[in-house]
Short mmCIF file of C-alpha atoms and ligand atoms in Angstrom, two decimals:
data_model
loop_
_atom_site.label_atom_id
_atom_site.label_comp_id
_atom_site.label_asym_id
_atom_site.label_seq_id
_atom_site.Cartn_x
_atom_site.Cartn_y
_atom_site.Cartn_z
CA UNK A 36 -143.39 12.37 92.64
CA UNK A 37 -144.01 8.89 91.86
CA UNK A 38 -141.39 6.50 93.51
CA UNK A 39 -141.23 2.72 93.23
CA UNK A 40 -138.79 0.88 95.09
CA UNK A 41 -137.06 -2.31 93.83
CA UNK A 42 -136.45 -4.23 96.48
CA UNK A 43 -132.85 -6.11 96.99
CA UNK A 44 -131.78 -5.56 100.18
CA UNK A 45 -128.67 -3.41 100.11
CA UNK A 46 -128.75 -3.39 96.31
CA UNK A 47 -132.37 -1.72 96.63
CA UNK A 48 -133.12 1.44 94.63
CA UNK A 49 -136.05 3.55 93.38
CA UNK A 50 -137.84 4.44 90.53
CA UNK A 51 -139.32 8.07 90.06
CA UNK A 52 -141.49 8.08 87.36
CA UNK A 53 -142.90 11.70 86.43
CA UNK A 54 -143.69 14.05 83.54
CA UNK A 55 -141.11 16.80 83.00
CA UNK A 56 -138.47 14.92 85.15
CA UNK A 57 -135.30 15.18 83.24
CA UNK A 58 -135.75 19.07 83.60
CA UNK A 59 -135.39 18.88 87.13
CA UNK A 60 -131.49 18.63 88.26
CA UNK A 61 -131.92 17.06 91.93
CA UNK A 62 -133.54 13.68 91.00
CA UNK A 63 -130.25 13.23 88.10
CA UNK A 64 -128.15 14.55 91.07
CA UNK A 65 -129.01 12.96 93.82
CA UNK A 66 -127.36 9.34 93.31
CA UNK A 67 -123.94 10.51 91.74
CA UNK A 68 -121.42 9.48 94.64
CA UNK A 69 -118.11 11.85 93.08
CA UNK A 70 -117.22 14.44 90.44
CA UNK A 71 -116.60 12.17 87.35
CA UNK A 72 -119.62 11.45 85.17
CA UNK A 73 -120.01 9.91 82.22
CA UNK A 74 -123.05 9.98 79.91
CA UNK A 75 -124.02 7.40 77.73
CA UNK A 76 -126.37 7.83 74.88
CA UNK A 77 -126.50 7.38 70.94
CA UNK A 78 -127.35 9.76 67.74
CA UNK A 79 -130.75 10.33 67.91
CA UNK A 80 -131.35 10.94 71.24
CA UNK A 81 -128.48 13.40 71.97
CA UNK A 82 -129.66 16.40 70.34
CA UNK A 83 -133.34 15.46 72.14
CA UNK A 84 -132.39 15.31 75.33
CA UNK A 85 -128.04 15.39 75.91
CA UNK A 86 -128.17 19.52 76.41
CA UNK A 87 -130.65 19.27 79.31
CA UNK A 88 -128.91 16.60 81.28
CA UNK A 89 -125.20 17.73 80.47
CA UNK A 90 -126.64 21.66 82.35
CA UNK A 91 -127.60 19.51 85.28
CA UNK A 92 -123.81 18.25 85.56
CA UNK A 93 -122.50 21.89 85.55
CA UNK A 94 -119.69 21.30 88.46
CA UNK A 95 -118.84 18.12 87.75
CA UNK A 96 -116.37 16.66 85.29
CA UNK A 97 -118.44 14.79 82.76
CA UNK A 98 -117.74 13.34 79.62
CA UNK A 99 -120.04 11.70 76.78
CA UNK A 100 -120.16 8.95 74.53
CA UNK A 101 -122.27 9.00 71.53
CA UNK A 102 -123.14 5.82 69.95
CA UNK A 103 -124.74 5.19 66.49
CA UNK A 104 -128.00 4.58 66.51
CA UNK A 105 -128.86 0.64 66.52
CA UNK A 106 -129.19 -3.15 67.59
CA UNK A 107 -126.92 -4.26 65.34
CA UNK A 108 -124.71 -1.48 67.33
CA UNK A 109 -125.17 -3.21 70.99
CA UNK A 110 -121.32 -4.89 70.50
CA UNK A 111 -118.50 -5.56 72.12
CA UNK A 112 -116.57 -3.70 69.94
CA UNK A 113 -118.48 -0.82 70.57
CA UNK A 114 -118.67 -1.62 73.97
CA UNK A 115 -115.12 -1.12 73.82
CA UNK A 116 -115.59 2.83 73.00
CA UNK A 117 -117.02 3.71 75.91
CA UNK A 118 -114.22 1.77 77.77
CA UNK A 119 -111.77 3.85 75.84
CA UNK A 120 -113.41 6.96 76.98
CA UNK A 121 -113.47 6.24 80.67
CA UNK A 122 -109.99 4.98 80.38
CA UNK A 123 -108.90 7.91 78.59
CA UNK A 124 -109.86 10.45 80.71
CA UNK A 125 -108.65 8.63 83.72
CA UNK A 126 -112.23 7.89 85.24
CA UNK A 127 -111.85 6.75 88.62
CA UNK A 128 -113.92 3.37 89.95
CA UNK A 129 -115.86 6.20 92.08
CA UNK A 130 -117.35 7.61 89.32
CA UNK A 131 -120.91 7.64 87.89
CA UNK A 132 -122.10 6.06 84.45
CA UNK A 133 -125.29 7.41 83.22
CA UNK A 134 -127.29 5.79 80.35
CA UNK A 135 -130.02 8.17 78.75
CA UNK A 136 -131.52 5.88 76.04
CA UNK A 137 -133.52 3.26 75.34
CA UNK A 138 -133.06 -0.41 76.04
CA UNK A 139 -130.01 -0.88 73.62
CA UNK A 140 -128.44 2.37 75.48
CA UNK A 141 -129.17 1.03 79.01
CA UNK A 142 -128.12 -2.59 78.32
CA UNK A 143 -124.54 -1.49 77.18
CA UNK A 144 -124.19 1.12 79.41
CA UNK A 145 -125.19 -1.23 82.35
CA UNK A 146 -122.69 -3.59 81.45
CA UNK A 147 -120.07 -1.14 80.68
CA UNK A 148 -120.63 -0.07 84.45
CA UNK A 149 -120.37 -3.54 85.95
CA UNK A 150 -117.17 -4.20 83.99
CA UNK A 151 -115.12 -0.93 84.41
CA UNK A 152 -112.91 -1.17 87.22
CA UNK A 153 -115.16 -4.32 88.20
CA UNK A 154 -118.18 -1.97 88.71
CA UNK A 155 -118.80 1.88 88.91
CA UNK A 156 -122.17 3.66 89.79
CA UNK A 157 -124.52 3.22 87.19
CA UNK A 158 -127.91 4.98 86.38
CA UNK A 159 -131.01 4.83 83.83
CA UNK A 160 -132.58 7.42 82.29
CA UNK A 161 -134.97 6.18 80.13
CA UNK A 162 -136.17 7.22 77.15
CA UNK A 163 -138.02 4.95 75.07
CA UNK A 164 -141.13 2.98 76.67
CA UNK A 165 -139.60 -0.62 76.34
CA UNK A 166 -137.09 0.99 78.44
CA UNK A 167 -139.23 2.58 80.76
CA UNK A 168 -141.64 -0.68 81.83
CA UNK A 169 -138.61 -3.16 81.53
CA UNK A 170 -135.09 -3.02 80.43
CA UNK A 171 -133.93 -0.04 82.68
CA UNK A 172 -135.75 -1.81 85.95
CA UNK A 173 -134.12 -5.36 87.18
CA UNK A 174 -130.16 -4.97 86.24
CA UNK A 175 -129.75 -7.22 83.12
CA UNK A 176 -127.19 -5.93 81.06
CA UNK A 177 -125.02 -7.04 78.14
CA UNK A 178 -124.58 -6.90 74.44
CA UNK A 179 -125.62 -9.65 71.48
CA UNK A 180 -122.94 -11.92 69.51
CA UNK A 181 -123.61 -12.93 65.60
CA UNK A 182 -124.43 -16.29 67.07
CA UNK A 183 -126.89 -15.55 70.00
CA UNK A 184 -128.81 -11.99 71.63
CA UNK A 185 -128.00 -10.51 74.88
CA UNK A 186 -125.47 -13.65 75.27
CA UNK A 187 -122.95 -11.88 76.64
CA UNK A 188 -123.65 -9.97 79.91
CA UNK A 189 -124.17 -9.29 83.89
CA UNK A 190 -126.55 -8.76 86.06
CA UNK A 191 -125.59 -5.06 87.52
CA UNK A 192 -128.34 -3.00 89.65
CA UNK A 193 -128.88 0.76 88.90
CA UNK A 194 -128.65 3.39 91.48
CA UNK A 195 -131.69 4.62 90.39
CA UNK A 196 -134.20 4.31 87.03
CA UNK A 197 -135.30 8.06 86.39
CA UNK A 198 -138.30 8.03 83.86
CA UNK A 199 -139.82 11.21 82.52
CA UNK A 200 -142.67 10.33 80.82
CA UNK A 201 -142.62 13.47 78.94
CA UNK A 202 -139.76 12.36 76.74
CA UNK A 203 -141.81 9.71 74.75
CA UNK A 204 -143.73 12.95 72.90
CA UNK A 205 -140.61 12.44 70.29
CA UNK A 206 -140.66 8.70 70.67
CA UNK A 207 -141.87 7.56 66.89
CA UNK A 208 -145.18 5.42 67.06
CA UNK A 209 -143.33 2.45 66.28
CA UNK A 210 -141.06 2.00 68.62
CA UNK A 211 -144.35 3.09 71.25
CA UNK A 212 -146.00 0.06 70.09
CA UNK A 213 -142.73 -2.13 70.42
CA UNK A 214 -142.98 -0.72 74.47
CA UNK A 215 -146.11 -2.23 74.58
CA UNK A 216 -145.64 -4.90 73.92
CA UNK A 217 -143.92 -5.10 76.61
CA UNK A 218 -146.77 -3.98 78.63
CA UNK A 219 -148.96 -6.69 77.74
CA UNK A 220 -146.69 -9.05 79.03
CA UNK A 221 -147.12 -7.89 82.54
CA UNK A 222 -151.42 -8.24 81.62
CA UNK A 223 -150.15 -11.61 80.51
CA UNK A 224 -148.01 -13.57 82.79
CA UNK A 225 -149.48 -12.34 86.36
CA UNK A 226 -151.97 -9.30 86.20
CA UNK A 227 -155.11 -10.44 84.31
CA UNK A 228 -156.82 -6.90 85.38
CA UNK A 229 -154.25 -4.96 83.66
CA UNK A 230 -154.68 -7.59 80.26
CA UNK A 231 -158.99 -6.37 80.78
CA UNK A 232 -157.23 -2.68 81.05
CA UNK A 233 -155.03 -2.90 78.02
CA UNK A 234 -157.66 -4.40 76.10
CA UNK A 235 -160.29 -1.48 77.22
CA UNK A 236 -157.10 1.44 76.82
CA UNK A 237 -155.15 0.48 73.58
CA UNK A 238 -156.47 3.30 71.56
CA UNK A 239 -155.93 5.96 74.27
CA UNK A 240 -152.15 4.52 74.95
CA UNK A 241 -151.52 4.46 70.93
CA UNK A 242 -152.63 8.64 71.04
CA UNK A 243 -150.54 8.83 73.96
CA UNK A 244 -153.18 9.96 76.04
CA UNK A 245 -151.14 10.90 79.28
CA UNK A 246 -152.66 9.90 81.93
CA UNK A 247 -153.53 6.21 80.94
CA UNK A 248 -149.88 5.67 79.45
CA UNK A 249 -148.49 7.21 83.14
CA UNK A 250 -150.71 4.61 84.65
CA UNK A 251 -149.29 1.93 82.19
CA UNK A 252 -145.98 2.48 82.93
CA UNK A 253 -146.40 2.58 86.81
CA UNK A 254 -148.49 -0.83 86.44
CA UNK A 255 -145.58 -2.05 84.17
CA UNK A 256 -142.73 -1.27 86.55
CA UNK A 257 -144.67 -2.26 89.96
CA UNK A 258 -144.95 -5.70 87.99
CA UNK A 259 -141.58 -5.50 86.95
CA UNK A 260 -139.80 -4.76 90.62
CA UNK A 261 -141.98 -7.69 92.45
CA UNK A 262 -140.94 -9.95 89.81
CA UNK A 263 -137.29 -9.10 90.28
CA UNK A 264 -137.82 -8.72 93.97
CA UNK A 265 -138.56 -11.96 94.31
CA UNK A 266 -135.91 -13.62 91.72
CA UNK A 267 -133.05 -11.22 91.08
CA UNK A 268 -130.96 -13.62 89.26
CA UNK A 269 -134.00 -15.59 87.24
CA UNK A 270 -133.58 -18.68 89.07
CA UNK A 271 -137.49 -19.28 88.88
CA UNK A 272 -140.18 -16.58 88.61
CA UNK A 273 -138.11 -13.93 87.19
CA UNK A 274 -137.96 -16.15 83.73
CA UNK A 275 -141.83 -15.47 83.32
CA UNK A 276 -140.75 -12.22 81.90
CA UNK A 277 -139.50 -13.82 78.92
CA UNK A 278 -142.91 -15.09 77.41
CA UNK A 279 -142.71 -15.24 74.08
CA UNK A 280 -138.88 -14.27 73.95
CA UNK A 281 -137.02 -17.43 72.90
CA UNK A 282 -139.50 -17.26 69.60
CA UNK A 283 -138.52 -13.52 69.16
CA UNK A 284 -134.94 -13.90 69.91
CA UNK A 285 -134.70 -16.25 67.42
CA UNK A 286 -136.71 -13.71 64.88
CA UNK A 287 -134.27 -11.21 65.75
CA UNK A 288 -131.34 -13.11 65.05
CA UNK A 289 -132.83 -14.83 62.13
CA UNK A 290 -133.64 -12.21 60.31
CA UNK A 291 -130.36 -9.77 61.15
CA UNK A 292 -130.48 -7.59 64.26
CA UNK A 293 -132.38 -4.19 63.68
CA UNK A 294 -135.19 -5.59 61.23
CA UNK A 295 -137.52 -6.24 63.86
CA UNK A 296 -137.74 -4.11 66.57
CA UNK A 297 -137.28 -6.24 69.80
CA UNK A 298 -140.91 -6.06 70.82
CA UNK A 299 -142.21 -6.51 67.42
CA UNK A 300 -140.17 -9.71 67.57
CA UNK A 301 -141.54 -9.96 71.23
CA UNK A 302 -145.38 -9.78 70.01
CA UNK A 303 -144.97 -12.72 67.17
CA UNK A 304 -143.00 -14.53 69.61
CA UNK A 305 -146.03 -14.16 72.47
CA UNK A 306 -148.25 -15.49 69.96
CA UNK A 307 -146.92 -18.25 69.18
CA UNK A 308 -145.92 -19.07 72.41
CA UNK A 309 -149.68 -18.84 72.88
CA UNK A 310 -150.37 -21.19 70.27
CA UNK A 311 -148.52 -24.17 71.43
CA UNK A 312 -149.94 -23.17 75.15
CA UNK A 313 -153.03 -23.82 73.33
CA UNK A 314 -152.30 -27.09 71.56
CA UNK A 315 -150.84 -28.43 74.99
CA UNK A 316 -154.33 -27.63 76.46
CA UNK A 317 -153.63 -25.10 78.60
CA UNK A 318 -154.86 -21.80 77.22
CA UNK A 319 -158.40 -21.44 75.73
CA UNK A 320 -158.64 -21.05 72.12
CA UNK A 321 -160.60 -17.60 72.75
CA UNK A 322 -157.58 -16.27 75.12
CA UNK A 323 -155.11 -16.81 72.36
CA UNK A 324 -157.40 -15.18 70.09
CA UNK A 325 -157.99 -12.21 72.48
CA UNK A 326 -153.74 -12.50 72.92
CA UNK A 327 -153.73 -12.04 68.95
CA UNK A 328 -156.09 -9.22 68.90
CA UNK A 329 -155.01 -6.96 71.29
CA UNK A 330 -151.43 -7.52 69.91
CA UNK A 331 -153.01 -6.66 66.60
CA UNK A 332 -154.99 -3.60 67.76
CA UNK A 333 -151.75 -2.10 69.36
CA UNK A 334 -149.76 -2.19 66.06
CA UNK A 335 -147.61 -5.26 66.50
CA UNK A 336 -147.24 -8.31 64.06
CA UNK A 337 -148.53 -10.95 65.09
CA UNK A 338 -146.91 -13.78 62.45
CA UNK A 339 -143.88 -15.30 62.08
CA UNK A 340 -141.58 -13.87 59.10
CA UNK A 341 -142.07 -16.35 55.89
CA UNK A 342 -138.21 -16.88 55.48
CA UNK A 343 -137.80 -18.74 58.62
CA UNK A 344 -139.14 -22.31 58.57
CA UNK A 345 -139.51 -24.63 61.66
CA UNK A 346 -136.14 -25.60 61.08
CA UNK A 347 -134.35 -22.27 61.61
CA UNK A 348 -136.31 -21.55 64.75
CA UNK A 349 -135.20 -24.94 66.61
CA UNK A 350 -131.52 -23.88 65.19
CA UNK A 351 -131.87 -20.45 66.69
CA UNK A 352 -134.33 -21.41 69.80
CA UNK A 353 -131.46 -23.79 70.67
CA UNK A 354 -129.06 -20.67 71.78
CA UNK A 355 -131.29 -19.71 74.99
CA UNK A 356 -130.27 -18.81 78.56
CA UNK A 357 -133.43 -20.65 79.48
CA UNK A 358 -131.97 -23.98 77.94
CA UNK A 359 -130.54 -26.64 80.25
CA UNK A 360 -128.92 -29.82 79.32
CA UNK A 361 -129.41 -28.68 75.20
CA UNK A 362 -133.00 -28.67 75.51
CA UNK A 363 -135.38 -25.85 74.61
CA UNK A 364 -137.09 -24.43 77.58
CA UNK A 365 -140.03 -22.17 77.13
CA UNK A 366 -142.55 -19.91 78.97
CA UNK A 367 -145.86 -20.74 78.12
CA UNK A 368 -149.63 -19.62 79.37
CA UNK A 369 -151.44 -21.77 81.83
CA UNK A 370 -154.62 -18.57 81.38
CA UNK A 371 -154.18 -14.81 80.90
CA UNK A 372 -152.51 -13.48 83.88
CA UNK A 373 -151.09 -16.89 85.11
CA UNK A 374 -147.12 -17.97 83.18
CA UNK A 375 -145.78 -21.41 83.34
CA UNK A 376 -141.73 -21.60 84.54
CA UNK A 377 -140.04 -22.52 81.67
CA UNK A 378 -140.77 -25.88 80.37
CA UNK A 379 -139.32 -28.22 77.76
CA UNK A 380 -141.69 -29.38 75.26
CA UNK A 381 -141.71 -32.47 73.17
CA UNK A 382 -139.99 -31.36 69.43
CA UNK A 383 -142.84 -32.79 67.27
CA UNK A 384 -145.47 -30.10 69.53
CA UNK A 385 -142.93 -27.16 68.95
CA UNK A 386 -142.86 -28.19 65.40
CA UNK A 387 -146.73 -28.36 64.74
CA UNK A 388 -147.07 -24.21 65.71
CA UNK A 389 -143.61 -23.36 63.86
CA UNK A 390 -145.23 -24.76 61.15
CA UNK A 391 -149.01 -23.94 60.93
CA UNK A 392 -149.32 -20.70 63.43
CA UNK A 393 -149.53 -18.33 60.55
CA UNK A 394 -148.70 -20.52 57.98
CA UNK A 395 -152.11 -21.17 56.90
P1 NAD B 14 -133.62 1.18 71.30
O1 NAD B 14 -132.76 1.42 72.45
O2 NAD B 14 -132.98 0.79 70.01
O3 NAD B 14 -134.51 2.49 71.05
C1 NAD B 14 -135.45 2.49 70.02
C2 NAD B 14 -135.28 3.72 69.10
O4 NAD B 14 -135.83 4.85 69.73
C3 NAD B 14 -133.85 4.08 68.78
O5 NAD B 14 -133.77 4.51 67.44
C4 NAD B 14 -133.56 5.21 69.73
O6 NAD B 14 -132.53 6.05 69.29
C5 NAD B 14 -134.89 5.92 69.71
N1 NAD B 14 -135.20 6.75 70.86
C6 NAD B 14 -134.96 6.49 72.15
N2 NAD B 14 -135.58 7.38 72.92
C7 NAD B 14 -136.21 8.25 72.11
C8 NAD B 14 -137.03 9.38 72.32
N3 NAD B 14 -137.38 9.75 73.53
N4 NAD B 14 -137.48 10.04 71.23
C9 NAD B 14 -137.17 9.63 70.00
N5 NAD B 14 -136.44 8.54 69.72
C10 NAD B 14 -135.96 7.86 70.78
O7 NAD B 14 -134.72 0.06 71.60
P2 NAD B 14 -135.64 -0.26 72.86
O8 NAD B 14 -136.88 -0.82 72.30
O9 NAD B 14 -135.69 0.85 73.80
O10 NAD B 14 -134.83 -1.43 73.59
C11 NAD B 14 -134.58 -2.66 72.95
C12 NAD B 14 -133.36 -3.27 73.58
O11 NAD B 14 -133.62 -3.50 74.96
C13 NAD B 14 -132.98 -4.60 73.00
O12 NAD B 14 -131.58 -4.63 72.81
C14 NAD B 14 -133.41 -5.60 74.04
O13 NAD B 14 -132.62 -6.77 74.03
C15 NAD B 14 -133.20 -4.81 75.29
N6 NAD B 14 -134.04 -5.27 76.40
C16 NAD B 14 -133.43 -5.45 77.60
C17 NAD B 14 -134.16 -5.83 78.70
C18 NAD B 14 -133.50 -5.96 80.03
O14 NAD B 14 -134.13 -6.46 80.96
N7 NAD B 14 -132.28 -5.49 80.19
C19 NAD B 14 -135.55 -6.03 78.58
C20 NAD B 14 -136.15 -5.83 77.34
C21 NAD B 14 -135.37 -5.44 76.26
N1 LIG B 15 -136.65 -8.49 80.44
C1 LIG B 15 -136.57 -9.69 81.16
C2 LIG B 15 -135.98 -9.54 82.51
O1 LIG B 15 -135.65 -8.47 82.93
O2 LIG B 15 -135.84 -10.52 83.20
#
């Protein structure tokens, strides 16, 4: 077994990370403090994987929620359904929440968790790679409002992140890609060695050659746990993991949740947060280009969707935790393998890549 811890004092928990995992009932059992369970998950992922969790509950009194399948899902309102569940069948604030999903799963249930009775045990199980080397490792939580992603949430720390790499054999090579994006953050903002690895491994990790994407995912989450480690709450390092993110939150909004997948949005967002790195003389113009390539080579996008103009982003960039005082704060690339902390950058530079990266 592969175990990871992420260290937070008395908040710390592990990761187990191996293939075949969710068949094995101790590792699910092992954090649930009482009888009452409930799992979390949505439409497509139930009939892949609900029947082999709900046998290792047998003897305890668990209960599911189904979601549809979606971003434009992740709600409050249908937050609210999984609130109506526990309070329907009386769940007490001893019991256990399970999420087995991907990111969208995880995020709700997470915040679900930290809300219900003003917080209840919570665990991840997941299921798609984004999930696996970032959204179901550091406790961020929360759904998206019309007017802003992820804008309404907690920070709430799993008892555990359970990740059986076996289940991303069904995962469709789209969403894989999305994951890795993901992944090539972590090369990106502080592990140039794993950038030289990605840009050696793409074409094994896109056949889902097992032992390189275990390997990936390990890297992924050791990055992920020091980060968090060191900055639970984001008050400095931790925002490094946003690179490129206030570009693709804005894509996602822009162009109506679910049309991008978040790292999609993620990879056109990297790049052109790579761009302006570029025009503020930071990055070389060869690192962006390798940025762009490797981006390319894994599947992503790598431009900006023609129906938003400059204008649109600055609307949309201007709804960002990162902001302080109404100004747009940004993660940017000193090198590969070394992030700025978010900076605020003069308009007329943020306009020159929103309107030429990709334009041209
Ligand atoms: P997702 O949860 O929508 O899952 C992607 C798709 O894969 C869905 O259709 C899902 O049903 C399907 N799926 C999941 N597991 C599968 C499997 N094993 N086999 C087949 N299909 C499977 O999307 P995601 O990319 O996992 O997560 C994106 C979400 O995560 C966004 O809402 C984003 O904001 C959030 N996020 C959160 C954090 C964080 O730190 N909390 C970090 C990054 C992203
Ligand atoms: N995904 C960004 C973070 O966890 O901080």
């Amino acid at each position: 077994m592969n175990t990871l811890q992420v260290d937070l004092g008395d908040r710390s928990y592990p990761i187990y990370i191996e293939a075949g995992l969710l068949n094995q009932a101790d590792w699910v059992r092992k954090h649930i403090r009482a009888q009452q369970v409930l799992v979390l998950t949505n439409e497509t992922v139930a009939p892949l994987y609900l029947a082999t969790l709900m046998s290792h509950l047998e003897g305890y009194s668990a209960e599911t929620v189904v979601l549809p399948d979606g971003e434009q899902y992740k709600t409050l309102d249908y937050l609210n359904r999984i609130f109506d569940q526990l309070l329907s069948k009386k769940f007490s604030r001893n019991a256990t929440l399970i999420a087995l999903g991907g990111g969208v799963i995880g995020d709700m249930g997470g915040f679900a968790a930290a809300c219900y009775q003003r917080g209840i045990v919570f665990i991840q199980i997941p299921t798609t790679l984004l999930a696996q080397v970032d959204s179901s490792v550091g406790g961020k939580t929360g759904v998206n409002h019309p007017l802003g992603k992820n804008m309404i949430g907690a920070f709430y720390q799993p008892q555990s992140v359970i990740i059986d790499t076996d289940v991303l054999d069904t995962l469709p090579d789209r969403e894989l890609s999305a994951g890795l994006a993901e992944v090539i953050k972590y090369g990106l903002i502080r592990d140039p060695d794993f950038f030289m690895w990605l840009e050696d491994n793409i074409d094994k990790l896109l056949a889902r050659d097992k032992p390189a994407l275990s390997f990936a995912i390990e890297r992924s989450c050791r990055n992920k746990a020091e980060v968090v480690a060191a900055d639970e709450l984001e008050a400095d390092v931790r925002a490094t993991l946003n690179l490129g993110h206030t570009f693709g939150h804005a894509i996602e909004t822009g162009s109506g949740y679910g049309y991008y997948l978040h790292g999609e949005a993620v990879a056109i967002g990297t790049c052109q947060a790579a761009d302006l790195s570029v025009r503020l003389g930071w990055l070389k113009e060869s690192e962006r280009d390798r940025i762009i390539a490797l981006f390319q080579k894994a599947n992503l996008p790598v431009l900006p969707p023609e129906s938003m103009d400059s204008d649109r982003f600055i609307e949309l960039m201007a709804v960002d935790k990162k902001n302080l005082d109404g100004k747009v704060r940004l993660i940017l690339l000193k090198k590969i393998g070394e992030a700025t902390l978010p900076v605020s950058v003069e308009k007329e530079l943020l306009e020159m890549t929103l309107k030429t990266y990709g334009r041209e």
